[in-house]
């Protein structure tokens, strides 16, 4: 079995990404972006991709990528989760990239690896790996139809669209109408994609490509949820040490200690599940089981951590200026992304031949 502890190189990558996010992704800036028409942080994306080459982590070196593994991508997502960074990393550098790897679309992979092109898989964010998905109509070489709930479509340059003939097509985003939808998570906005006779380039079979992309997305989403849960726990502990009531730190009250200790145990277990999923994606061993276990566990823990942070920050946690609302919204949105915890528990039951609850 692989070592699930972080390697020295992974810790160095973490430190570099965290430093960059500290400089470029402060909380007031993220909140301000959510109130604007441009929630995506283009300058941060450029720093992550141009400066550090992170968009190409999963792309082989011969295609201008880094040739790294899912373990490194998981570390990046932990840090992006800690910062609720409004960048299309999970959607472009992981999900869209995996779909292209399945199709062998080398030219597009080169573009995504450099970060100059942002890709989005035109499958609704809530769709679980291996489940039915909406397609568009392919007729006379053109694509017609509407797809809703597409994460980060507003930032995408190329859309990877599944069609009713079983193919996955690359569509220039300029040839589609992308309409923003009301999103709970303002840092990962959703959109409706409408195709009205848009030309598309056939990349390959949609079913295996989408399945691979969504499975990897689900597995590495757990690392984002881990980063989010760790931040909310750390900040809550720090606040309760500083906040005084009856002339003593609030964190000294035993009932709160118990709540925080319980949450710490949940976060530690989430780290194990997320690391196992990232490692399984790297080695190719027991991937389906590792991913479903991670997602069945990750969503409730991330939501619980964010809810506790909101409650234990008391009045200040309820304000728009405090960032905890961003974390709670991301945790809630993530809890249905790439399948709910219940859907993954059901899938796990089938995988290990147990009766689902």
mmCIF file of C-alpha atoms in Angstrom:
data_model
loop_
_atom_site.group_PDB
_atom_site.id
_atom_site.type_symbol
_atom_site.label_atom_id
_atom_site.label_comp_id
_atom_site.label_asym_id
_atom_site.label_seq_id
_atom_site.Cartn_x
_atom_site.Cartn_y
_atom_site.Cartn_z
ATOM 1 C CA UNK A 1 0.000 0.000 0.000
ATOM 2 C CA UNK A 2 1.197 3.508 -0.798
ATOM 3 C CA UNK A 3 2.297 5.971 1.861
ATOM 4 C CA UNK A 4 -0.526 8.466 2.333
ATOM 5 C CA UNK A 5 1.659 10.966 4.195
ATOM 6 C CA UNK A 6 2.681 14.090 2.307
ATOM 7 C CA UNK A 7 6.034 13.816 0.552
ATOM 8 C CA UNK A 8 8.630 16.563 0.918
ATOM 9 C CA UNK A 9 7.910 17.792 -2.624
ATOM 10 C CA UNK A 10 4.185 17.960 -1.862
ATOM 11 C CA UNK A 11 4.801 20.079 1.238
ATOM 12 C CA UNK A 12 7.046 22.396 -0.794
ATOM 13 C CA UNK A 13 4.281 22.727 -3.403
ATOM 14 C CA UNK A 14 1.772 23.476 -0.633
ATOM 15 C CA UNK A 15 3.984 26.222 0.816
ATOM 16 C CA UNK A 16 4.445 27.843 -2.600
ATOM 17 C CA UNK A 17 0.712 27.780 -3.414
ATOM 18 C CA UNK A 18 -0.223 29.078 0.049
ATOM 19 C CA UNK A 19 2.240 31.961 -0.266
ATOM 20 C CA UNK A 20 0.804 32.876 -3.655
ATOM 21 C CA UNK A 21 -2.765 32.757 -2.348
ATOM 22 C CA UNK A 22 -1.820 34.842 0.691
ATOM 23 C CA UNK A 23 -0.515 37.536 -1.670
ATOM 24 C CA UNK A 24 -3.233 37.373 -4.332
ATOM 25 C CA UNK A 25 -6.404 36.013 -2.741
ATOM 26 C CA UNK A 26 -7.331 37.980 0.374
ATOM 27 C CA UNK A 27 -10.822 37.589 1.799
ATOM 28 C CA UNK A 28 -12.098 41.151 1.165
ATOM 29 C CA UNK A 29 -11.037 40.736 -2.463
ATOM 30 C CA UNK A 30 -12.946 37.455 -2.844
ATOM 31 C CA UNK A 31 -16.071 38.964 -1.269
ATOM 32 C CA UNK A 32 -15.800 42.003 -3.562
ATOM 33 C CA UNK A 33 -15.556 39.716 -6.609
ATOM 34 C CA UNK A 34 -18.699 37.828 -5.620
ATOM 35 C CA UNK A 35 -20.550 41.158 -5.730
ATOM 36 C CA UNK A 36 -19.262 42.007 -9.215
ATOM 37 C CA UNK A 37 -20.044 40.746 -12.709
ATOM 38 C CA UNK A 38 -16.629 39.024 -12.875
ATOM 39 C CA UNK A 39 -16.348 36.585 -9.948
ATOM 40 C CA UNK A 40 -13.396 34.718 -11.497
ATOM 41 C CA UNK A 41 -9.970 35.986 -10.436
ATOM 42 C CA UNK A 42 -8.107 36.139 -13.776
ATOM 43 C CA UNK A 43 -4.892 37.570 -12.307
ATOM 44 C CA UNK A 44 -4.709 34.759 -9.740
ATOM 45 C CA UNK A 45 -5.364 32.178 -12.455
ATOM 46 C CA UNK A 46 -2.504 33.660 -14.502
ATOM 47 C CA UNK A 47 -0.179 33.518 -11.484
ATOM 48 C CA UNK A 48 -1.106 29.885 -10.799
ATOM 49 C CA UNK A 49 -0.726 28.822 -14.423
ATOM 50 C CA UNK A 50 1.928 31.084 -15.983
ATOM 51 C CA UNK A 51 4.004 31.463 -12.863
ATOM 52 C CA UNK A 52 3.735 27.965 -11.388
ATOM 53 C CA UNK A 53 2.504 25.765 -14.240
ATOM 54 C CA UNK A 54 -0.240 24.290 -12.081
ATOM 55 C CA UNK A 55 -2.822 23.959 -14.867
ATOM 56 C CA UNK A 56 -0.663 21.257 -16.441
ATOM 57 C CA UNK A 57 -0.033 19.080 -13.395
ATOM 58 C CA UNK A 58 -1.985 16.126 -14.821
ATOM 59 C CA UNK A 59 -0.767 16.625 -18.409
ATOM 60 C CA UNK A 60 2.294 14.637 -19.612
ATOM 61 C CA UNK A 61 5.527 16.568 -20.112
ATOM 62 C CA UNK A 62 5.600 15.856 -23.844
ATOM 63 C CA UNK A 63 2.344 17.845 -24.097
ATOM 64 C CA UNK A 64 3.831 20.850 -22.253
ATOM 65 C CA UNK A 65 2.450 19.717 -18.901
ATOM 66 C CA UNK A 66 4.174 18.918 -15.601
ATOM 67 C CA UNK A 67 3.660 15.139 -15.742
ATOM 68 C CA UNK A 68 2.779 15.125 -12.040
ATOM 69 C CA UNK A 69 0.199 12.956 -10.274
ATOM 70 C CA UNK A 70 -3.202 13.357 -8.679
ATOM 71 C CA UNK A 71 -1.475 13.610 -5.300
ATOM 72 C CA UNK A 72 0.104 16.933 -6.280
ATOM 73 C CA UNK A 73 -3.163 18.175 -7.773
ATOM 74 C CA UNK A 74 -4.859 17.248 -4.486
ATOM 75 C CA UNK A 75 -2.401 19.406 -2.504
ATOM 76 C CA UNK A 76 -3.157 22.373 -4.782
ATOM 77 C CA UNK A 77 -6.896 21.837 -4.294
ATOM 78 C CA UNK A 78 -6.480 21.704 -0.506
ATOM 79 C CA UNK A 79 -4.934 25.174 -0.606
ATOM 80 C CA UNK A 80 -7.510 26.519 -3.069
ATOM 81 C CA UNK A 81 -10.211 25.182 -0.737
ATOM 82 C CA UNK A 82 -8.617 26.931 2.240
ATOM 83 C CA UNK A 83 -8.811 30.212 0.332
ATOM 84 C CA UNK A 84 -12.158 29.553 -1.461
ATOM 85 C CA UNK A 85 -10.218 30.806 -4.467
ATOM 86 C CA UNK A 86 -12.488 31.825 -7.376
ATOM 87 C CA UNK A 87 -10.465 30.100 -10.107
ATOM 88 C CA UNK A 88 -11.552 27.297 -12.483
ATOM 89 C CA UNK A 89 -8.860 24.860 -11.322
ATOM 90 C CA UNK A 90 -11.047 21.863 -10.517
ATOM 91 C CA UNK A 91 -13.210 22.350 -13.601
ATOM 92 C CA UNK A 92 -10.452 23.053 -16.154
ATOM 93 C CA UNK A 93 -7.143 21.641 -14.856
ATOM 94 C CA UNK A 94 -8.780 18.477 -13.472
ATOM 95 C CA UNK A 95 -12.189 17.605 -14.949
ATOM 96 C CA UNK A 96 -11.856 18.996 -18.492
ATOM 97 C CA UNK A 97 -8.217 17.849 -18.641
ATOM 98 C CA UNK A 98 -9.152 14.272 -17.669
ATOM 99 C CA UNK A 99 -11.845 14.174 -20.352
ATOM 100 C CA UNK A 100 -9.291 15.288 -22.957
ATOM 101 C CA UNK A 101 -6.745 12.737 -21.702
ATOM 102 C CA UNK A 102 -9.369 10.020 -22.241
ATOM 103 C CA UNK A 103 -9.905 11.247 -25.809
ATOM 104 C CA UNK A 104 -6.224 11.820 -26.640
ATOM 105 C CA UNK A 105 -6.883 15.411 -27.731
ATOM 106 C CA UNK A 106 -3.226 16.477 -27.646
ATOM 107 C CA UNK A 107 -3.590 19.971 -29.123
ATOM 108 C CA UNK A 108 -6.280 21.013 -26.637
ATOM 109 C CA UNK A 109 -4.357 19.414 -23.774
ATOM 110 C CA UNK A 110 -1.358 21.600 -24.644
ATOM 111 C CA UNK A 111 -3.553 24.698 -24.504
ATOM 112 C CA UNK A 112 -5.141 23.736 -21.174
ATOM 113 C CA UNK A 113 -1.760 22.783 -19.697
ATOM 114 C CA UNK A 114 -0.376 26.275 -20.235
ATOM 115 C CA UNK A 115 -3.504 27.877 -18.771
ATOM 116 C CA UNK A 116 -3.951 30.115 -21.814
ATOM 117 C CA UNK A 117 -7.158 28.213 -22.590
ATOM 118 C CA UNK A 118 -9.746 27.366 -19.938
ATOM 119 C CA UNK A 119 -11.896 24.311 -20.539
ATOM 120 C CA UNK A 120 -15.236 23.293 -19.049
ATOM 121 C CA UNK A 121 -17.007 19.959 -19.345
ATOM 122 C CA UNK A 122 -20.604 20.800 -20.247
ATOM 123 C CA UNK A 123 -22.127 18.408 -17.720
ATOM 124 C CA UNK A 124 -24.157 19.726 -14.781
ATOM 125 C CA UNK A 125 -22.079 20.035 -11.599
ATOM 126 C CA UNK A 126 -24.423 17.755 -9.618
ATOM 127 C CA UNK A 127 -24.038 14.737 -11.939
ATOM 128 C CA UNK A 128 -22.346 11.743 -10.285
ATOM 129 C CA UNK A 129 -19.824 9.557 -12.155
ATOM 130 C CA UNK A 130 -21.501 6.817 -14.198
ATOM 131 C CA UNK A 131 -25.011 8.282 -14.014
ATOM 132 C CA UNK A 132 -27.228 9.556 -16.833
ATOM 133 C CA UNK A 133 -26.459 13.007 -18.211
ATOM 134 C CA UNK A 134 -28.107 15.453 -20.556
ATOM 135 C CA UNK A 135 -26.835 15.696 -24.108
ATOM 136 C CA UNK A 136 -27.392 18.071 -27.006
ATOM 137 C CA UNK A 137 -28.656 17.175 -30.469
ATOM 138 C CA UNK A 138 -26.092 16.562 -33.209
ATOM 139 C CA UNK A 139 -27.505 17.297 -36.642
ATOM 140 C CA UNK A 140 -25.688 17.898 -39.944
ATOM 141 C CA UNK A 141 -22.403 18.528 -38.124
ATOM 142 C CA UNK A 142 -23.923 21.180 -35.837
ATOM 143 C CA UNK A 143 -24.998 21.064 -32.183
ATOM 144 C CA UNK A 144 -28.367 22.188 -30.841
ATOM 145 C CA UNK A 145 -29.645 22.240 -27.268
ATOM 146 C CA UNK A 146 -29.419 23.645 -23.772
ATOM 147 C CA UNK A 147 -27.400 22.425 -20.790
ATOM 148 C CA UNK A 148 -27.826 23.859 -17.292
ATOM 149 C CA UNK A 149 -25.747 23.962 -14.115
ATOM 150 C CA UNK A 150 -22.370 24.089 -15.875
ATOM 151 C CA UNK A 151 -19.696 25.197 -13.396
ATOM 152 C CA UNK A 152 -17.236 27.888 -14.517
ATOM 153 C CA UNK A 153 -18.695 27.978 -18.041
ATOM 154 C CA UNK A 154 -18.542 31.779 -17.906
ATOM 155 C CA UNK A 155 -14.742 31.608 -17.685
ATOM 156 C CA UNK A 156 -14.291 28.885 -20.319
ATOM 157 C CA UNK A 157 -12.752 29.341 -23.759
ATOM 158 C CA UNK A 158 -13.683 25.835 -24.923
ATOM 159 C CA UNK A 159 -16.655 23.704 -23.918
ATOM 160 C CA UNK A 160 -16.559 19.899 -24.022
ATOM 161 C CA UNK A 161 -20.106 18.946 -24.968
ATOM 162 C CA UNK A 162 -21.650 15.435 -24.968
ATOM 163 C CA UNK A 163 -24.074 14.869 -27.856
ATOM 164 C CA UNK A 164 -26.883 12.385 -28.522
ATOM 165 C CA UNK A 165 -24.765 10.473 -31.065
ATOM 166 C CA UNK A 166 -22.430 9.351 -28.236
ATOM 167 C CA UNK A 167 -19.633 11.753 -29.138
ATOM 168 C CA UNK A 168 -17.849 14.380 -27.064
ATOM 169 C CA UNK A 169 -17.407 17.617 -29.015
ATOM 170 C CA UNK A 170 -15.135 20.618 -28.492
ATOM 171 C CA UNK A 171 -17.089 23.836 -28.990
ATOM 172 C CA UNK A 172 -15.600 27.323 -29.025
ATOM 173 C CA UNK A 173 -17.286 29.152 -26.130
ATOM 174 C CA UNK A 174 -17.799 32.144 -28.416
ATOM 175 C CA UNK A 175 -20.137 29.980 -30.525
ATOM 176 C CA UNK A 176 -22.361 29.271 -27.509
ATOM 177 C CA UNK A 177 -24.637 31.489 -25.445
ATOM 178 C CA UNK A 178 -23.515 31.303 -21.818
ATOM 179 C CA UNK A 179 -26.080 32.728 -19.382
ATOM 180 C CA UNK A 180 -25.182 33.039 -15.678
ATOM 181 C CA UNK A 181 -27.460 31.190 -13.258
ATOM 182 C CA UNK A 182 -28.160 32.119 -9.659
ATOM 183 C CA UNK A 183 -25.552 30.145 -7.730
ATOM 184 C CA UNK A 184 -25.377 29.454 -4.002
ATOM 185 C CA UNK A 185 -21.579 29.307 -4.200
ATOM 186 C CA UNK A 186 -20.634 32.682 -5.628
ATOM 187 C CA UNK A 187 -16.976 31.635 -6.017
ATOM 188 C CA UNK A 188 -17.813 28.794 -8.450
ATOM 189 C CA UNK A 189 -20.645 30.240 -10.528
ATOM 190 C CA UNK A 190 -22.951 28.106 -12.645
ATOM 191 C CA UNK A 191 -24.286 28.942 -16.090
ATOM 192 C CA UNK A 192 -26.670 27.720 -18.759
ATOM 193 C CA UNK A 193 -25.032 26.848 -22.078
ATOM 194 C CA UNK A 194 -27.238 27.210 -25.154
ATOM 195 C CA UNK A 195 -26.112 25.887 -28.531
ATOM 196 C CA UNK A 196 -28.057 27.007 -31.581
ATOM 197 C CA UNK A 197 -26.360 25.350 -34.514
ATOM 198 C CA UNK A 198 -22.853 25.623 -33.060
ATOM 199 C CA UNK A 199 -20.039 23.813 -34.889
ATOM 200 C CA UNK A 200 -18.259 21.161 -32.829
ATOM 201 C CA UNK A 201 -15.120 19.092 -33.317
ATOM 202 C CA UNK A 202 -15.488 15.419 -32.442
ATOM 203 C CA UNK A 203 -12.952 14.414 -29.779
ATOM 204 C CA UNK A 204 -14.027 10.843 -29.012
ATOM 205 C CA UNK A 205 -16.604 8.776 -27.150
ATOM 206 C CA UNK A 206 -18.402 10.793 -24.500
ATOM 207 C CA UNK A 207 -19.314 8.016 -22.048
ATOM 208 C CA UNK A 208 -15.819 6.827 -20.995
ATOM 209 C CA UNK A 209 -14.380 10.358 -21.133
ATOM 210 C CA UNK A 210 -17.137 11.863 -18.976
ATOM 211 C CA UNK A 211 -17.033 8.953 -16.538
ATOM 212 C CA UNK A 212 -13.270 9.347 -16.092
ATOM 213 C CA UNK A 213 -13.536 13.137 -15.748
ATOM 214 C CA UNK A 214 -16.338 13.040 -13.163
ATOM 215 C CA UNK A 215 -14.695 10.258 -11.160
ATOM 216 C CA UNK A 216 -11.459 12.236 -10.908
ATOM 217 C CA UNK A 217 -13.406 15.401 -10.118
ATOM 218 C CA UNK A 218 -15.261 13.638 -7.300
ATOM 219 C CA UNK A 219 -12.069 12.122 -5.910
ATOM 220 C CA UNK A 220 -10.098 15.369 -5.860
ATOM 221 C CA UNK A 221 -13.074 17.453 -4.701
ATOM 222 C CA UNK A 222 -12.553 15.713 -1.342
ATOM 223 C CA UNK A 223 -9.186 17.478 -1.051
ATOM 224 C CA UNK A 224 -10.835 20.850 -1.659
ATOM 225 C CA UNK A 225 -13.402 19.977 1.026
ATOM 226 C CA UNK A 226 -10.538 19.012 3.356
ATOM 227 C CA UNK A 227 -8.835 22.397 2.886
ATOM 228 C CA UNK A 228 -12.124 24.166 3.507
ATOM 229 C CA UNK A 229 -12.825 22.140 6.686
ATOM 230 C CA UNK A 230 -9.287 22.685 8.004
ATOM 231 C CA UNK A 231 -9.529 26.455 7.524
ATOM 232 C CA UNK A 232 -12.895 26.726 9.261
ATOM 233 C CA UNK A 233 -11.714 24.597 12.209
ATOM 234 C CA UNK A 234 -8.425 26.520 12.598
ATOM 235 C CA UNK A 235 -10.116 29.908 12.411
ATOM 236 C CA UNK A 236 -12.816 28.883 14.878
ATOM 237 C CA UNK A 237 -10.253 27.651 17.417
ATOM 238 C CA UNK A 238 -8.253 30.879 17.008
ATOM 239 C CA UNK A 239 -11.363 33.026 17.482
ATOM 240 C CA UNK A 240 -12.492 31.129 20.586
ATOM 241 C CA UNK A 241 -9.055 31.556 22.169
ATOM 242 C CA UNK A 242 -9.226 35.326 21.678
ATOM 243 C CA UNK A 243 -12.924 35.904 22.450
ATOM 244 C CA UNK A 244 -13.606 36.406 26.151
ATOM 245 C CA UNK A 245 -16.792 35.987 28.133
ATOM 246 C CA UNK A 246 -17.107 36.250 31.919
ATOM 247 C CA UNK A 247 -13.454 37.312 31.831
ATOM 248 C CA UNK A 248 -12.187 34.007 30.404
ATOM 249 C CA UNK A 249 -11.597 32.717 26.853
ATOM 250 C CA UNK A 250 -14.766 31.257 25.342
ATOM 251 C CA UNK A 251 -12.719 28.301 24.094
ATOM 252 C CA UNK A 252 -12.130 27.274 27.706
ATOM 253 C CA UNK A 253 -15.759 26.194 28.185
ATOM 254 C CA UNK A 254 -15.944 22.411 28.207
ATOM 255 C CA UNK A 255 -18.997 22.076 25.970
ATOM 256 C CA UNK A 256 -17.201 24.001 23.204
ATOM 257 C CA UNK A 257 -14.029 21.974 23.712
ATOM 258 C CA UNK A 258 -16.055 18.806 23.105
ATOM 259 C CA UNK A 259 -17.578 20.194 19.915
ATOM 260 C CA UNK A 260 -14.176 21.226 18.585
ATOM 261 C CA UNK A 261 -12.583 17.896 19.539
ATOM 262 C CA UNK A 262 -15.325 16.021 17.686
ATOM 263 C CA UNK A 263 -14.841 18.252 14.652
ATOM 264 C CA UNK A 264 -11.064 17.742 14.749
ATOM 265 C CA UNK A 265 -11.560 13.956 14.641
ATOM 266 C CA UNK A 266 -13.878 14.306 11.649
ATOM 267 C CA UNK A 267 -11.362 16.486 9.792
ATOM 268 C CA UNK A 268 -8.505 14.053 10.495
ATOM 269 C CA UNK A 269 -10.617 11.201 9.109
ATOM 270 C CA UNK A 270 -11.510 13.322 6.087
ATOM 271 C CA UNK A 271 -7.804 13.881 5.439
ATOM 272 C CA UNK A 272 -7.242 10.119 5.383
ATOM 273 C CA UNK A 273 -10.163 9.548 2.992
ATOM 274 C CA UNK A 274 -9.125 12.407 0.672
ATOM 275 C CA UNK A 275 -5.484 11.305 0.593
ATOM 276 C CA UNK A 276 -6.537 7.737 -0.136
ATOM 277 C CA UNK A 277 -8.689 8.888 -3.063
ATOM 278 C CA UNK A 278 -5.846 10.997 -4.510
ATOM 279 C CA UNK A 279 -3.422 8.106 -4.104
ATOM 280 C CA UNK A 280 -5.834 5.614 -5.704
ATOM 281 C CA UNK A 281 -6.275 7.932 -8.703
ATOM 282 C CA UNK A 282 -2.473 8.069 -8.967
ATOM 283 C CA UNK A 283 -1.884 4.307 -8.747
ATOM 284 C CA UNK A 284 -5.076 3.156 -10.457
ATOM 285 C CA UNK A 285 -5.834 0.682 -7.653
ATOM 286 C CA UNK A 286 -9.376 0.399 -6.209
ATOM 287 C CA UNK A 287 -10.186 3.827 -7.615
ATOM 288 C CA UNK A 288 -13.981 3.523 -7.587
ATOM 289 C CA UNK A 289 -14.095 2.377 -3.965
ATOM 290 C CA UNK A 290 -11.622 5.053 -2.779
ATOM 291 C CA UNK A 291 -13.500 7.850 -4.558
ATOM 292 C CA UNK A 292 -16.948 6.818 -3.339
ATOM 293 C CA UNK A 293 -15.705 6.428 0.257
ATOM 294 C CA UNK A 294 -14.073 9.888 0.135
ATOM 295 C CA UNK A 295 -17.165 11.587 -1.260
ATOM 296 C CA UNK A 296 -19.582 9.760 1.033
ATOM 297 C CA UNK A 297 -17.574 11.138 3.979
ATOM 298 C CA UNK A 298 -16.282 14.510 2.770
ATOM 299 C CA UNK A 299 -19.494 16.452 2.180
ATOM 300 C CA UNK A 300 -21.065 16.045 5.657
ATOM 301 C CA UNK A 301 -17.752 16.893 7.371
ATOM 302 C CA UNK A 302 -17.103 20.038 5.314
ATOM 303 C CA UNK A 303 -20.667 21.264 5.854
ATOM 304 C CA UNK A 304 -20.484 20.474 9.600
ATOM 305 C CA UNK A 305 -17.167 22.324 9.932
ATOM 306 C CA UNK A 306 -18.538 25.408 8.175
ATOM 307 C CA UNK A 307 -21.788 25.343 10.190
ATOM 308 C CA UNK A 308 -19.856 25.104 13.465
ATOM 309 C CA UNK A 309 -17.621 27.992 12.357
ATOM 310 C CA UNK A 310 -20.682 30.126 11.608
ATOM 311 C CA UNK A 311 -22.319 29.348 14.960
ATOM 312 C CA UNK A 312 -19.206 29.641 17.111
ATOM 313 C CA UNK A 313 -18.186 32.964 15.584
ATOM 314 C CA UNK A 314 -21.552 34.179 16.942
ATOM 315 C CA UNK A 315 -22.729 37.617 15.772
ATOM 316 C CA UNK A 316 -19.625 38.450 13.723
ATOM 317 C CA UNK A 317 -19.994 35.181 11.794
ATOM 318 C CA UNK A 318 -23.391 36.321 10.551
ATOM 319 C CA UNK A 319 -21.982 39.425 8.844
ATOM 320 C CA UNK A 320 -21.252 39.710 5.123
ATOM 321 C CA UNK A 321 -17.784 41.105 5.895
ATOM 322 C CA UNK A 322 -16.697 37.912 7.673
ATOM 323 C CA UNK A 323 -15.655 35.205 5.169
ATOM 324 C CA UNK A 324 -17.319 32.230 6.900
ATOM 325 C CA UNK A 325 -20.412 32.571 4.663
ATOM 326 C CA UNK A 326 -18.222 31.939 1.618
ATOM 327 C CA UNK A 327 -17.015 28.685 3.173
ATOM 328 C CA UNK A 328 -20.496 27.524 4.153
ATOM 329 C CA UNK A 329 -21.849 28.212 0.657
ATOM 330 C CA UNK A 330 -18.893 26.420 -0.970
ATOM 331 C CA UNK A 331 -19.329 23.464 1.435
ATOM 332 C CA UNK A 332 -23.063 23.231 0.672
ATOM 333 C CA UNK A 333 -22.498 23.499 -3.096
ATOM 334 C CA UNK A 334 -19.680 20.938 -2.930
ATOM 335 C CA UNK A 335 -21.983 18.570 -1.036
ATOM 336 C CA UNK A 336 -23.988 17.967 -4.224
ATOM 337 C CA UNK A 337 -21.115 18.392 -6.722
ATOM 338 C CA UNK A 338 -20.263 15.210 -8.670
ATOM 339 C CA UNK A 339 -22.941 13.339 -6.735
ATOM 340 C CA UNK A 340 -24.338 13.633 -3.221
ATOM 341 C CA UNK A 341 -22.957 11.680 -0.261
ATOM 342 C CA UNK A 342 -26.060 9.476 -0.494
ATOM 343 C CA UNK A 343 -25.433 8.725 -4.173
ATOM 344 C CA UNK A 344 -21.848 7.754 -3.389
ATOM 345 C CA UNK A 345 -22.931 5.536 -0.463
ATOM 346 C CA UNK A 346 -25.314 3.764 -2.813
ATOM 347 C CA UNK A 347 -22.582 3.347 -5.426
ATOM 348 C CA UNK A 348 -20.214 2.022 -2.735
ATOM 349 C CA UNK A 349 -22.788 -0.547 -1.641
ATOM 350 C CA UNK A 350 -22.938 -1.916 -5.203
ATOM 351 C CA UNK A 351 -19.148 -1.919 -5.509
ATOM 352 C CA UNK A 352 -18.589 -3.983 -2.347
ATOM 353 C CA UNK A 353 -21.743 -6.102 -2.848
ATOM 354 C CA UNK A 354 -23.642 -4.891 0.214
ATOM 355 C CA UNK A 355 -27.292 -3.951 0.375
ATOM 356 C CA UNK A 356 -27.673 -0.181 0.232
ATOM 357 C CA UNK A 357 -29.522 1.431 3.173
#
